[in-house]
PDB file of C-alpha atoms and ligand atoms in Angstrom:
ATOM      1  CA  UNK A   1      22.878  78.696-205.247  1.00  0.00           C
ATOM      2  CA  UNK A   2      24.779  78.112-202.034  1.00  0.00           C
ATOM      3  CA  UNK A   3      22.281  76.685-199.420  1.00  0.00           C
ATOM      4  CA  UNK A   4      22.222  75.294-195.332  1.00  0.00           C
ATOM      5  CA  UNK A   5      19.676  72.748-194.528  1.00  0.00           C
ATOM      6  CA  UNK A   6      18.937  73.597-190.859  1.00  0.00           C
ATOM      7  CA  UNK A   7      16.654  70.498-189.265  1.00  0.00           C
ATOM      8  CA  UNK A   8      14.171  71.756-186.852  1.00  0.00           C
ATOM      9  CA  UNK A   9      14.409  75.640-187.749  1.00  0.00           C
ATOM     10  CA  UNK A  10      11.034  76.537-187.494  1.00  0.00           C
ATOM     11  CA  UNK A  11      11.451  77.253-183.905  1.00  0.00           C
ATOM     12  CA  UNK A  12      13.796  78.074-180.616  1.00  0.00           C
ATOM     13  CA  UNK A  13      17.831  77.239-181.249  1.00  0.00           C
ATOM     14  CA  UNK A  14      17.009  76.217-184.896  1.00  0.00           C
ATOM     15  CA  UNK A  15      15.145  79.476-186.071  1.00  0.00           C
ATOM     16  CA  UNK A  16      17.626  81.150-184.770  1.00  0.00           C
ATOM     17  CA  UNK A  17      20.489  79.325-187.028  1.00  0.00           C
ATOM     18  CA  UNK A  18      18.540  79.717-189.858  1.00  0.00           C
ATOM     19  CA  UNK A  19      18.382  83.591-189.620  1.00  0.00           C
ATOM     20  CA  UNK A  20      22.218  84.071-188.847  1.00  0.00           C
ATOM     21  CA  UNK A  21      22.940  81.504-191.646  1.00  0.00           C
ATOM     22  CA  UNK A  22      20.629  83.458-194.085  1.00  0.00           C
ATOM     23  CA  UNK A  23      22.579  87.047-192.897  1.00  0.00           C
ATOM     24  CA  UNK A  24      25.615  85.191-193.825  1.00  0.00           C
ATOM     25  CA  UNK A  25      24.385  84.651-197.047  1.00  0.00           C
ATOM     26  CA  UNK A  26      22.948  81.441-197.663  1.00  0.00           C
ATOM     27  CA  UNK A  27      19.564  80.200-198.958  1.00  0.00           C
ATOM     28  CA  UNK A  28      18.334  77.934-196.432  1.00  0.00           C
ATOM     29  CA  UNK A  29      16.221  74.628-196.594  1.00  0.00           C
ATOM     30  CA  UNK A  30      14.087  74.905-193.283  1.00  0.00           C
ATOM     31  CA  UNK A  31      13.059  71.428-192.053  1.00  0.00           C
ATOM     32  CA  UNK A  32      10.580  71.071-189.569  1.00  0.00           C
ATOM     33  CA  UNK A  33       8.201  68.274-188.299  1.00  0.00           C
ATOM     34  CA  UNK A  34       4.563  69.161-187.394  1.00  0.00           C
ATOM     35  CA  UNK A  35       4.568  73.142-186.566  1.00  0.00           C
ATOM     36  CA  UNK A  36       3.569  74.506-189.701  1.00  0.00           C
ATOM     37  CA  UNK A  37       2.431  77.541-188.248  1.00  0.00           C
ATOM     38  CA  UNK A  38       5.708  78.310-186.378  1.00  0.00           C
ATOM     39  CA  UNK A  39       7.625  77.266-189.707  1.00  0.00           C
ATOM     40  CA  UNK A  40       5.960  80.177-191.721  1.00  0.00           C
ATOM     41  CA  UNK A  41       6.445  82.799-189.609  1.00  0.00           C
ATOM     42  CA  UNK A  42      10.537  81.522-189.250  1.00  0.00           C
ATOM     43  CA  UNK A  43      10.496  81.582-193.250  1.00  0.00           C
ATOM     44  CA  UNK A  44       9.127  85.346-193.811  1.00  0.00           C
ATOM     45  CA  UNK A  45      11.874  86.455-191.125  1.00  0.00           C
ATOM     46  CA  UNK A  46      14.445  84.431-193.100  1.00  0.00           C
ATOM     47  CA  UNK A  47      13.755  86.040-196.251  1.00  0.00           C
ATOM     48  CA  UNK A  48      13.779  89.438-194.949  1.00  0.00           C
ATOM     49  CA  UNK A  49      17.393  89.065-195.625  1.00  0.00           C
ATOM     50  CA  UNK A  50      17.282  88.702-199.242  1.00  0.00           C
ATOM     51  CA  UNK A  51      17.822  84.680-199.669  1.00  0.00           C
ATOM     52  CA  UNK A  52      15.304  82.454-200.635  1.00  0.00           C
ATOM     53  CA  UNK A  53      13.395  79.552-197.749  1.00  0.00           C
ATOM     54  CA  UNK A  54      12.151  76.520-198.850  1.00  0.00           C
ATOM     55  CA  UNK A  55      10.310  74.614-196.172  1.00  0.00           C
ATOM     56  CA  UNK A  56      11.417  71.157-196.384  1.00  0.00           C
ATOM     57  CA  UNK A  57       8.501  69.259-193.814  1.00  0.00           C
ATOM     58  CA  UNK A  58       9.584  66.182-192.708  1.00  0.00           C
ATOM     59  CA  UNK A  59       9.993  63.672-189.248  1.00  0.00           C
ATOM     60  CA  UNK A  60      14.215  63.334-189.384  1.00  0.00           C
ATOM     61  CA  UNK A  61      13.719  60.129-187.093  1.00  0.00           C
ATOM     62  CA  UNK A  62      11.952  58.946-189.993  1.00  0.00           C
ATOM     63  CA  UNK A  63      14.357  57.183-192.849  1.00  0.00           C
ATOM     64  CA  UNK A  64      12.093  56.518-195.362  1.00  0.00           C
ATOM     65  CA  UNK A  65      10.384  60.384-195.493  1.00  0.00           C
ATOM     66  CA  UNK A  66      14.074  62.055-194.862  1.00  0.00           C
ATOM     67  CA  UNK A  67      15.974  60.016-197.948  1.00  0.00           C
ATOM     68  CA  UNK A  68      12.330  60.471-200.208  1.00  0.00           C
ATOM     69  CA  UNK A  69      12.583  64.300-199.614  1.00  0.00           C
ATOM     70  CA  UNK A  70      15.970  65.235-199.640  1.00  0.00           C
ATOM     71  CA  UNK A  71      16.482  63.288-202.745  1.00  0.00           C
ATOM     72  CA  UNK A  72      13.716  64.775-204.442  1.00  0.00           C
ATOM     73  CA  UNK A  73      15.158  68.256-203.753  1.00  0.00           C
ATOM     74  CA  UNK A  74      18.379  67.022-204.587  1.00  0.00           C
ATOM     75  CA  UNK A  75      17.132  65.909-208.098  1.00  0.00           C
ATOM     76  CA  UNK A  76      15.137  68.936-208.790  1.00  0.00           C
ATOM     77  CA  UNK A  77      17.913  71.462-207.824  1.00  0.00           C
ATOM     78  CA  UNK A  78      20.841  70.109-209.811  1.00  0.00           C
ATOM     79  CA  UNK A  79      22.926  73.340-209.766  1.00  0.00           C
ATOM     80  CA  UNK A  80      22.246  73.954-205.981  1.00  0.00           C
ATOM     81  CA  UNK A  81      25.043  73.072-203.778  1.00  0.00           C
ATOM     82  CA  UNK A  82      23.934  72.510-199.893  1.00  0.00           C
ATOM     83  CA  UNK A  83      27.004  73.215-198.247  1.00  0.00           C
ATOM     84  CA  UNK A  84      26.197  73.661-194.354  1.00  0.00           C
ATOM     85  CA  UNK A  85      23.830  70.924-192.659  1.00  0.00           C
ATOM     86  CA  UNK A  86      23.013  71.723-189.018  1.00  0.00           C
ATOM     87  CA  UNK A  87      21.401  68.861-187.486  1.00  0.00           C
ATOM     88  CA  UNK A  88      19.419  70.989-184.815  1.00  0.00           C
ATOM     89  CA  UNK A  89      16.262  68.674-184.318  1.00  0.00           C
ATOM     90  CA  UNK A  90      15.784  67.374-180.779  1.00  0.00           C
ATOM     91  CA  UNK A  91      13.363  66.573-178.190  1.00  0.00           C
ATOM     92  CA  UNK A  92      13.785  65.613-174.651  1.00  0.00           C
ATOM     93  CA  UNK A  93      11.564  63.613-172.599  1.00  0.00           C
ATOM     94  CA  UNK A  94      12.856  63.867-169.085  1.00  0.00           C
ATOM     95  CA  UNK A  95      12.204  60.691-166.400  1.00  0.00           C
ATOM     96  CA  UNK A  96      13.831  58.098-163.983  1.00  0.00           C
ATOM     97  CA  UNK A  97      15.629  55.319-165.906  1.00  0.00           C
ATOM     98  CA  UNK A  98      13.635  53.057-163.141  1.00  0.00           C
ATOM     99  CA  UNK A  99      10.339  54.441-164.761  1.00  0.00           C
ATOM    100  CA  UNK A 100      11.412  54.600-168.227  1.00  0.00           C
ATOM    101  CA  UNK A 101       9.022  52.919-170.762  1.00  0.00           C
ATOM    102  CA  UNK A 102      11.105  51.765-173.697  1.00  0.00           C
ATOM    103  CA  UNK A 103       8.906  53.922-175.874  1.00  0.00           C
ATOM    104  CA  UNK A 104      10.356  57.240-174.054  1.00  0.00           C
ATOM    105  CA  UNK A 105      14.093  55.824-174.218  1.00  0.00           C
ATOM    106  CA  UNK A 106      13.138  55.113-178.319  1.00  0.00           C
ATOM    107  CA  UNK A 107      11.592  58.438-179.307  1.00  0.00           C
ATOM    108  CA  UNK A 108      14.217  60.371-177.936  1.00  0.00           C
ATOM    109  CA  UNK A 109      16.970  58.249-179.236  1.00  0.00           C
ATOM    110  CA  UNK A 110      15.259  58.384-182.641  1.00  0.00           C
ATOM    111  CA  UNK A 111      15.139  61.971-183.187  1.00  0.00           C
ATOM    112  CA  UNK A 112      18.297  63.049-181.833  1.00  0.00           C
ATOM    113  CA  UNK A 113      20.708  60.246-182.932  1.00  0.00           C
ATOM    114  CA  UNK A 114      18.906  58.208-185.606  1.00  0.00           C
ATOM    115  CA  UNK A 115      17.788  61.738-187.012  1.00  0.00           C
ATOM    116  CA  UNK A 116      21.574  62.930-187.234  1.00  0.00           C
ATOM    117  CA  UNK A 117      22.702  59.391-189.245  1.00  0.00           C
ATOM    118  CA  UNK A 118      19.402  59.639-191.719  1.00  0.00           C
ATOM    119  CA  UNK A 119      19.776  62.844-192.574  1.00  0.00           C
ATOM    120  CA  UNK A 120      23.736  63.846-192.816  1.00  0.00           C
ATOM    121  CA  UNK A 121      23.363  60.508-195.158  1.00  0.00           C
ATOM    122  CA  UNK A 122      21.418  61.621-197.401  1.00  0.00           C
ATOM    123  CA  UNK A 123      23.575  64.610-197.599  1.00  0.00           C
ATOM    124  CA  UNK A 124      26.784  63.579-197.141  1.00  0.00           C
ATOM    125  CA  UNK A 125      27.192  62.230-200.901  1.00  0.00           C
ATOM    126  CA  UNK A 126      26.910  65.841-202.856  1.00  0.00           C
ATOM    127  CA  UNK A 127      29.201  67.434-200.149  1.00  0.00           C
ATOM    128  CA  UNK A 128      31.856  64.438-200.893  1.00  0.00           C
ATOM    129  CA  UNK A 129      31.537  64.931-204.860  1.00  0.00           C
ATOM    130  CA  UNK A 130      31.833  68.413-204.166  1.00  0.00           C
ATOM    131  CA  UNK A 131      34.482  68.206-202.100  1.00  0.00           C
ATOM    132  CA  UNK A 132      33.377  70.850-199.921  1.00  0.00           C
ATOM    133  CA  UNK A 133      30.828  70.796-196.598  1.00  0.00           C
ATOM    134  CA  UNK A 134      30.349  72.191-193.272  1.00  0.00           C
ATOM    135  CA  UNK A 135      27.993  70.013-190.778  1.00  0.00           C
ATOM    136  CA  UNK A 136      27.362  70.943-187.218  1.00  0.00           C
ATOM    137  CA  UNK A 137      25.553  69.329-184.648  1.00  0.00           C
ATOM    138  CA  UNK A 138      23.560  70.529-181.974  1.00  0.00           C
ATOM    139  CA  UNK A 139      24.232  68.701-178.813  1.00  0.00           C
ATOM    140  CA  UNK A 140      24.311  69.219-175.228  1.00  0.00           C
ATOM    141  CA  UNK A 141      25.793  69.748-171.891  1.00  0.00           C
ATOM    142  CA  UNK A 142      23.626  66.380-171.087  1.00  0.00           C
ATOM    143  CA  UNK A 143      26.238  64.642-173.363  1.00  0.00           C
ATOM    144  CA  UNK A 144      29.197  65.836-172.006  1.00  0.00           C
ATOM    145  CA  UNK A 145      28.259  65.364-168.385  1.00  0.00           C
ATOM    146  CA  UNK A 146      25.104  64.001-167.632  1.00  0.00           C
ATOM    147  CA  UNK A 147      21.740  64.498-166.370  1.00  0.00           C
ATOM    148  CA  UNK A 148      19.578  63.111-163.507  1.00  0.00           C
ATOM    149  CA  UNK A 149      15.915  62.044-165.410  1.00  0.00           C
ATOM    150  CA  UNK A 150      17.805  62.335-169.179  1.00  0.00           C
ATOM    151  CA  UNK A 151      19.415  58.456-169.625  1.00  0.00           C
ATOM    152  CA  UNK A 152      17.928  58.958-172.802  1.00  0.00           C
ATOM    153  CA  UNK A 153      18.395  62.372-174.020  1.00  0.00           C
ATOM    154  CA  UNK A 154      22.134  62.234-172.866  1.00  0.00           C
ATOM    155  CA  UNK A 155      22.786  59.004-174.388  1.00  0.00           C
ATOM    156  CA  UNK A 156      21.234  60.306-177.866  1.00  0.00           C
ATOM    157  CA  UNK A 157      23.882  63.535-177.322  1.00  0.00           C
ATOM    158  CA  UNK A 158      26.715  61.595-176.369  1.00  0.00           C
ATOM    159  CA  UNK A 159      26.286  59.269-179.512  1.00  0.00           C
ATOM    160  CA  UNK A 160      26.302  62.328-182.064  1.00  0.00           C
ATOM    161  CA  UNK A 161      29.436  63.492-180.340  1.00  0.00           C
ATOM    162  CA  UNK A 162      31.350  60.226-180.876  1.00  0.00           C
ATOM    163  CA  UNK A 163      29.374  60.116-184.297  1.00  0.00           C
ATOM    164  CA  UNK A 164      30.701  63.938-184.851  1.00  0.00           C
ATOM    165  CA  UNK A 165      34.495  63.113-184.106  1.00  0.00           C
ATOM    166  CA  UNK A 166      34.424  59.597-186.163  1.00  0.00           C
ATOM    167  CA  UNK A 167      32.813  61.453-188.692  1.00  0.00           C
ATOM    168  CA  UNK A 168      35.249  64.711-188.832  1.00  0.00           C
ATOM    169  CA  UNK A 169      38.590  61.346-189.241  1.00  0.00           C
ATOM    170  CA  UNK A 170      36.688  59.974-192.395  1.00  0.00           C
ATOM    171  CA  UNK A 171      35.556  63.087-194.556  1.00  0.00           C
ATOM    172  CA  UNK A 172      38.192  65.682-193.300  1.00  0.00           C
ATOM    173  CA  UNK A 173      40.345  65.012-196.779  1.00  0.00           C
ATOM    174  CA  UNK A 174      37.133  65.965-198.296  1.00  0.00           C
ATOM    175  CA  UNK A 175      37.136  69.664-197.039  1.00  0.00           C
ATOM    176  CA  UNK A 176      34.439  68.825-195.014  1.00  0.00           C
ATOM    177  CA  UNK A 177      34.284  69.937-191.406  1.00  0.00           C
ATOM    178  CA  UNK A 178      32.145  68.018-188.537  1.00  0.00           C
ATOM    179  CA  UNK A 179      31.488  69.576-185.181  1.00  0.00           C
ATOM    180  CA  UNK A 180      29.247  70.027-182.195  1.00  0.00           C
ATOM    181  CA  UNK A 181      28.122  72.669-179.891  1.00  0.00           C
ATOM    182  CA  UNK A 182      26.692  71.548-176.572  1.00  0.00           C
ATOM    183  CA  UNK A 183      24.335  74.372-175.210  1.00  0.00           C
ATOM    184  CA  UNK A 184      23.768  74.454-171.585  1.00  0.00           C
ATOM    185  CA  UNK A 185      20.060  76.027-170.557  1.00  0.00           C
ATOM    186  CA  UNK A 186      18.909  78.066-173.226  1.00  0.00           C
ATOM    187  CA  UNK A 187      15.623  80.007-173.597  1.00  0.00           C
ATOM    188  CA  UNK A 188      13.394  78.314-175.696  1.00  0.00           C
ATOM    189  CA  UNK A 189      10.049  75.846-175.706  1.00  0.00           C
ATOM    190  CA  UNK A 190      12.031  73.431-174.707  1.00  0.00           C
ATOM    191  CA  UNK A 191      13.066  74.996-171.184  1.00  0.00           C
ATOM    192  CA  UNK A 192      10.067  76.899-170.675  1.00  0.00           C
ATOM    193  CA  UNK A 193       8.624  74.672-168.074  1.00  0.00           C
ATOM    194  CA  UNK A 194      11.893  74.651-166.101  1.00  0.00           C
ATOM    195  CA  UNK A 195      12.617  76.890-162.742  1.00  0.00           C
ATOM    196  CA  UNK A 196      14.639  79.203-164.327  1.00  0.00           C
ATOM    197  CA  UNK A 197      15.058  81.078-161.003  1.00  0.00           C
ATOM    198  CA  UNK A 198      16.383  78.482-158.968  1.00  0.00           C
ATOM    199  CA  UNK A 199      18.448  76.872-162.134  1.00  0.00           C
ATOM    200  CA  UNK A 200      20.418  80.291-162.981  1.00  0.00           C
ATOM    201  CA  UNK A 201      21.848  79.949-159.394  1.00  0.00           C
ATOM    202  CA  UNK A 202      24.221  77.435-160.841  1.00  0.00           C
ATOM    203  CA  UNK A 203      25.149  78.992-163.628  1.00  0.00           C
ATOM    204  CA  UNK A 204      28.227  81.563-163.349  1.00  0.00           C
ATOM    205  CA  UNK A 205      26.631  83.712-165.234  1.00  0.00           C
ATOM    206  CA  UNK A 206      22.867  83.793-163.661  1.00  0.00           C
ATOM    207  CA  UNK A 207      21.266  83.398-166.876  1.00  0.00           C
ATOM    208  CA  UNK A 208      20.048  81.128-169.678  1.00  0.00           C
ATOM    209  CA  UNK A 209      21.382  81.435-173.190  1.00  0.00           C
ATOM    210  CA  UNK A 210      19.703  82.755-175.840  1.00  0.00           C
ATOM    211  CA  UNK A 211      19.684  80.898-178.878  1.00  0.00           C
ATOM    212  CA  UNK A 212      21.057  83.815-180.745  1.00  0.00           C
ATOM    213  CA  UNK A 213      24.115  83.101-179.106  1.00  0.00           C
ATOM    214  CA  UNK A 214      24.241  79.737-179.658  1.00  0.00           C
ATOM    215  CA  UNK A 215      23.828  80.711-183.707  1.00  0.00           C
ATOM    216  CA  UNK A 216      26.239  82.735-183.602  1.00  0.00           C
ATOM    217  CA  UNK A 217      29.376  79.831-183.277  1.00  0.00           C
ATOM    218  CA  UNK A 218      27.223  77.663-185.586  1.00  0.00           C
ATOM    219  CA  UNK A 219      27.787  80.779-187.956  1.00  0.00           C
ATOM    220  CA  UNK A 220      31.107  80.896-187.173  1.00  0.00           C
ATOM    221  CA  UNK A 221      31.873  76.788-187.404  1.00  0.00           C
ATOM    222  CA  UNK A 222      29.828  77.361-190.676  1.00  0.00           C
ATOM    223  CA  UNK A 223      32.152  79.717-191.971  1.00  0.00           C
ATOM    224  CA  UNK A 224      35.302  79.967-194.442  1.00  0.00           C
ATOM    225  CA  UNK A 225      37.489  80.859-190.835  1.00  0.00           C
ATOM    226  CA  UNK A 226      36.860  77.629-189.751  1.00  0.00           C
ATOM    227  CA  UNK A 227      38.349  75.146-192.148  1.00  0.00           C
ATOM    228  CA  UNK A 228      41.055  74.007-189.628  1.00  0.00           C
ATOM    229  CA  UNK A 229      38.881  73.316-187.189  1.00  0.00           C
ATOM    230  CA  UNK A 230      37.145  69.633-187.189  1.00  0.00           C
ATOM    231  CA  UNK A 231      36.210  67.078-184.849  1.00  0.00           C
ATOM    232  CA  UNK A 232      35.247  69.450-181.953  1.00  0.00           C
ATOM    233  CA  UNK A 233      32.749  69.979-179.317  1.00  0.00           C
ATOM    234  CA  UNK A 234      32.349  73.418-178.108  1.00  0.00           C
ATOM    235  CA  UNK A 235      30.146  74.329-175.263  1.00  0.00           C
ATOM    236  CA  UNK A 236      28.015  77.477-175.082  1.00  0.00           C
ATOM    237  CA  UNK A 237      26.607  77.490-171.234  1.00  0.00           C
ATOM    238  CA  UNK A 238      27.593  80.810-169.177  1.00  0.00           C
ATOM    239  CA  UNK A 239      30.570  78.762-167.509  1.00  0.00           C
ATOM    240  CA  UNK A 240      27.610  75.926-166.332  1.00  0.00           C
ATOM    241  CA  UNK A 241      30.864  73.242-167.236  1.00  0.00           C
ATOM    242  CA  UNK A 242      33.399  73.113-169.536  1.00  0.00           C
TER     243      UNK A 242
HETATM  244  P1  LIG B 301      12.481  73.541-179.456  1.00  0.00           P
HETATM  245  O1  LIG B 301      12.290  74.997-179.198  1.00  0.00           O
HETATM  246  O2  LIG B 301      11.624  72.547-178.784  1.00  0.00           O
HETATM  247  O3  LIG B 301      12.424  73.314-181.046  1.00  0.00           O
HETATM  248  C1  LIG B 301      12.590  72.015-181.554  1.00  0.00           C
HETATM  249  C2  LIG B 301      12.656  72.080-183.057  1.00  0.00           C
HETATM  250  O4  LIG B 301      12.960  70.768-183.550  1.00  0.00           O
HETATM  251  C3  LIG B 301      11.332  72.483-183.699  1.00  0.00           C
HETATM  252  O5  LIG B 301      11.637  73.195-184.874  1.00  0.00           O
HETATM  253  C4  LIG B 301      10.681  71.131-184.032  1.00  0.00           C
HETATM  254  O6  LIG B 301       9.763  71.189-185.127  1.00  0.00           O
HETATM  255  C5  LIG B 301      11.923  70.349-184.442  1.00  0.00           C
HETATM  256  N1  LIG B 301      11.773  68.893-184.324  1.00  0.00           N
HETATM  257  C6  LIG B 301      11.574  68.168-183.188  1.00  0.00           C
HETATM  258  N2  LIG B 301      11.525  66.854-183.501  1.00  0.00           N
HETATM  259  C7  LIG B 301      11.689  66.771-184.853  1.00  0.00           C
HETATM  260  C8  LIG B 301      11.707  65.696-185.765  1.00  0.00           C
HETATM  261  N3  LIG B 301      11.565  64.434-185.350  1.00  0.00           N
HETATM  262  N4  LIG B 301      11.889  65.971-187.081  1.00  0.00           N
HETATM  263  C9  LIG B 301      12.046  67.236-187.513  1.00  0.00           C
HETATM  264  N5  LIG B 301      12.036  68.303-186.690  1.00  0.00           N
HETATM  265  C10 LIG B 301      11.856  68.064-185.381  1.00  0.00           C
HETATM  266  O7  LIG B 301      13.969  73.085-179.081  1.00  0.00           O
HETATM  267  P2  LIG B 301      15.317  73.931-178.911  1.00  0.00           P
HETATM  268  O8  LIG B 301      15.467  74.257-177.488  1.00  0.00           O
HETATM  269  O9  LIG B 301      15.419  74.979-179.945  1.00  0.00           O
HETATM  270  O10 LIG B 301      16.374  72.772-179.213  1.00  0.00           O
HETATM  271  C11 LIG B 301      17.033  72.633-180.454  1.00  0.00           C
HETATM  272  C12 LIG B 301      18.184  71.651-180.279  1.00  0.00           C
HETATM  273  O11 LIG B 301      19.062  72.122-179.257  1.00  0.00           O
HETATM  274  C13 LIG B 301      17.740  70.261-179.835  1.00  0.00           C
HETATM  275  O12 LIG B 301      18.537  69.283-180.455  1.00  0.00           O
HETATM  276  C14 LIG B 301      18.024  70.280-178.334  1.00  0.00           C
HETATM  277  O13 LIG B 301      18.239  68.988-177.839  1.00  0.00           O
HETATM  278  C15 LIG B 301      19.266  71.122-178.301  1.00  0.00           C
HETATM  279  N6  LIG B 301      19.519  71.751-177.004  1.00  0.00           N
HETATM  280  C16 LIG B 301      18.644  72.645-176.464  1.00  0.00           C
HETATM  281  C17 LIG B 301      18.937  73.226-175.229  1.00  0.00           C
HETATM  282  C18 LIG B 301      18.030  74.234-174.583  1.00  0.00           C
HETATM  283  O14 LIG B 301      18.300  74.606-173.418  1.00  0.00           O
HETATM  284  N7  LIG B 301      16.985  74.722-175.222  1.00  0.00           N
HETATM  285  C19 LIG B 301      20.105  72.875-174.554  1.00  0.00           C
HETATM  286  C20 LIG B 301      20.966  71.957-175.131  1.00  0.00           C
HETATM  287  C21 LIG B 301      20.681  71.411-176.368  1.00  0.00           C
HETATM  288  P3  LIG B 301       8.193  71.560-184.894  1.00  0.00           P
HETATM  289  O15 LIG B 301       8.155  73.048-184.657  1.00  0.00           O
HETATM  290  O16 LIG B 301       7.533  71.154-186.165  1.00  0.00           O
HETATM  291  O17 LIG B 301       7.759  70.779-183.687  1.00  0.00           O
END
């Protein structure tokens, strides 16, 4: 009855957490917003590993929806213990700050930051009775360092790494570990309009990730070996910056 909620695993980075998680033995809750297509077919390849998938559809910039739902599973799944929360869900929406509608600063503040708070709330509770939890948070190079044309995007990362590290001070009596990973370019929908020719010049290793790789130290920051380790941000970018 041990289970990950993974937000945003029906596709790219987040599918890809959500099969590790499931080879490392957990039943996973699969959130997703609109894609229901793309959801499915990430389900069927979770469950080829023997766990169960339950595709929890909801908008995680959305309080109302994300407390209604994960409350409802909550109360209908008494003896299930979620003990690993990725928050995974993201969207960019790259422009000048000088050009910047408010609306584009919003949206992308609301799914990446506002989507972390509404969601590891509405978790956080069990994992504190239980005394037990593992949440990691997918950020991003942006965060860390910057991007022309990403004010907003960077500015949502950077607040869910000072949200991870306040959050690893208050809960790490618990048991409960908080951390980040910060991709650099990895191949997904997300960078698939990007020149990845001319961008892998400036990475050392002349390549994008794979978001494989980045599941792997989510795994790892998921697992049993990592109880001493809390409050972190580790990057996974081919030497891009560290
Ligand atoms: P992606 O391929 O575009 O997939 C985004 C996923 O998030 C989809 O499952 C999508 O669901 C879901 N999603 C988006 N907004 C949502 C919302 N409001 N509520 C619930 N689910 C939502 O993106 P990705 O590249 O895998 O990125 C995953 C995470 O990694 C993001 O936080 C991103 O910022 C971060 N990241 C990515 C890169 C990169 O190079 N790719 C680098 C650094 C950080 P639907 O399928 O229903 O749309």
């Amino acid at each position: 009855m041990k289970y990950a909620l993974v937000t945003g695993g029906s596709r790219g980075i987040g599918k890809a957490i959500c099969i590790k998680l499931a080879t490392d033995g957990y039943n996973i809750l699969l959130n997703y917003k609109s894609n229901d297509l793309e959801a499915n077919k990430s389900k069927e390849e979770v469950e080829l590993n023997g766990v169960k998938c339950e595709l929890l559809k909801f908008d995680v910039s959305d309080n109302e929806s994300t407390q209604l739902i994960i409350s409802n599973w909550l109360d209908n799944n008494k003896a299930a213990k979620i003990e690993i929360l990725v928050n995974n869900a993201g969207i960019n929406n790259d422009n000048l700050m000088v050009f910047m509608p408010n609306e584009q600063w919003h949206n992308v503040i609301n799914a990446s930051l506002n989507g972390f708070f509404y969601v590891t709330k509405a978790i956080l509770k069990s994992m504190v009775s239980s005394r037990y939890g593992r949440i990691i948070n997918v950020v991003s190079l942006s965060g860390l360092k910057g991007m022309p044309g990403q004010t907003n995007y960077a500015a949502a990362k950077a607040g869910v790494i000072g949200a991870t590290k306040s959050l690893a001070q208050e809960v790490a009596k618990r048991n409960i570990t908080v951390n980040a990973v910060a991709p650099g370019f990895i191949a997904t929908d997300m960078t698939k309009d990007l020149d990845e020719k001319q961008l892998i010049e400036l990475i050392p290793m002349k390549r994008f990730g794979t978001p494989e790789e980045v599941a792997e130290t989510v795994s790892f920051l998921a697992s049993k070996s990592a109880a001493y380790i809390t409050g972190q941000v580790i990057s996974i970018n081919g030497g891009l910056y560290s």
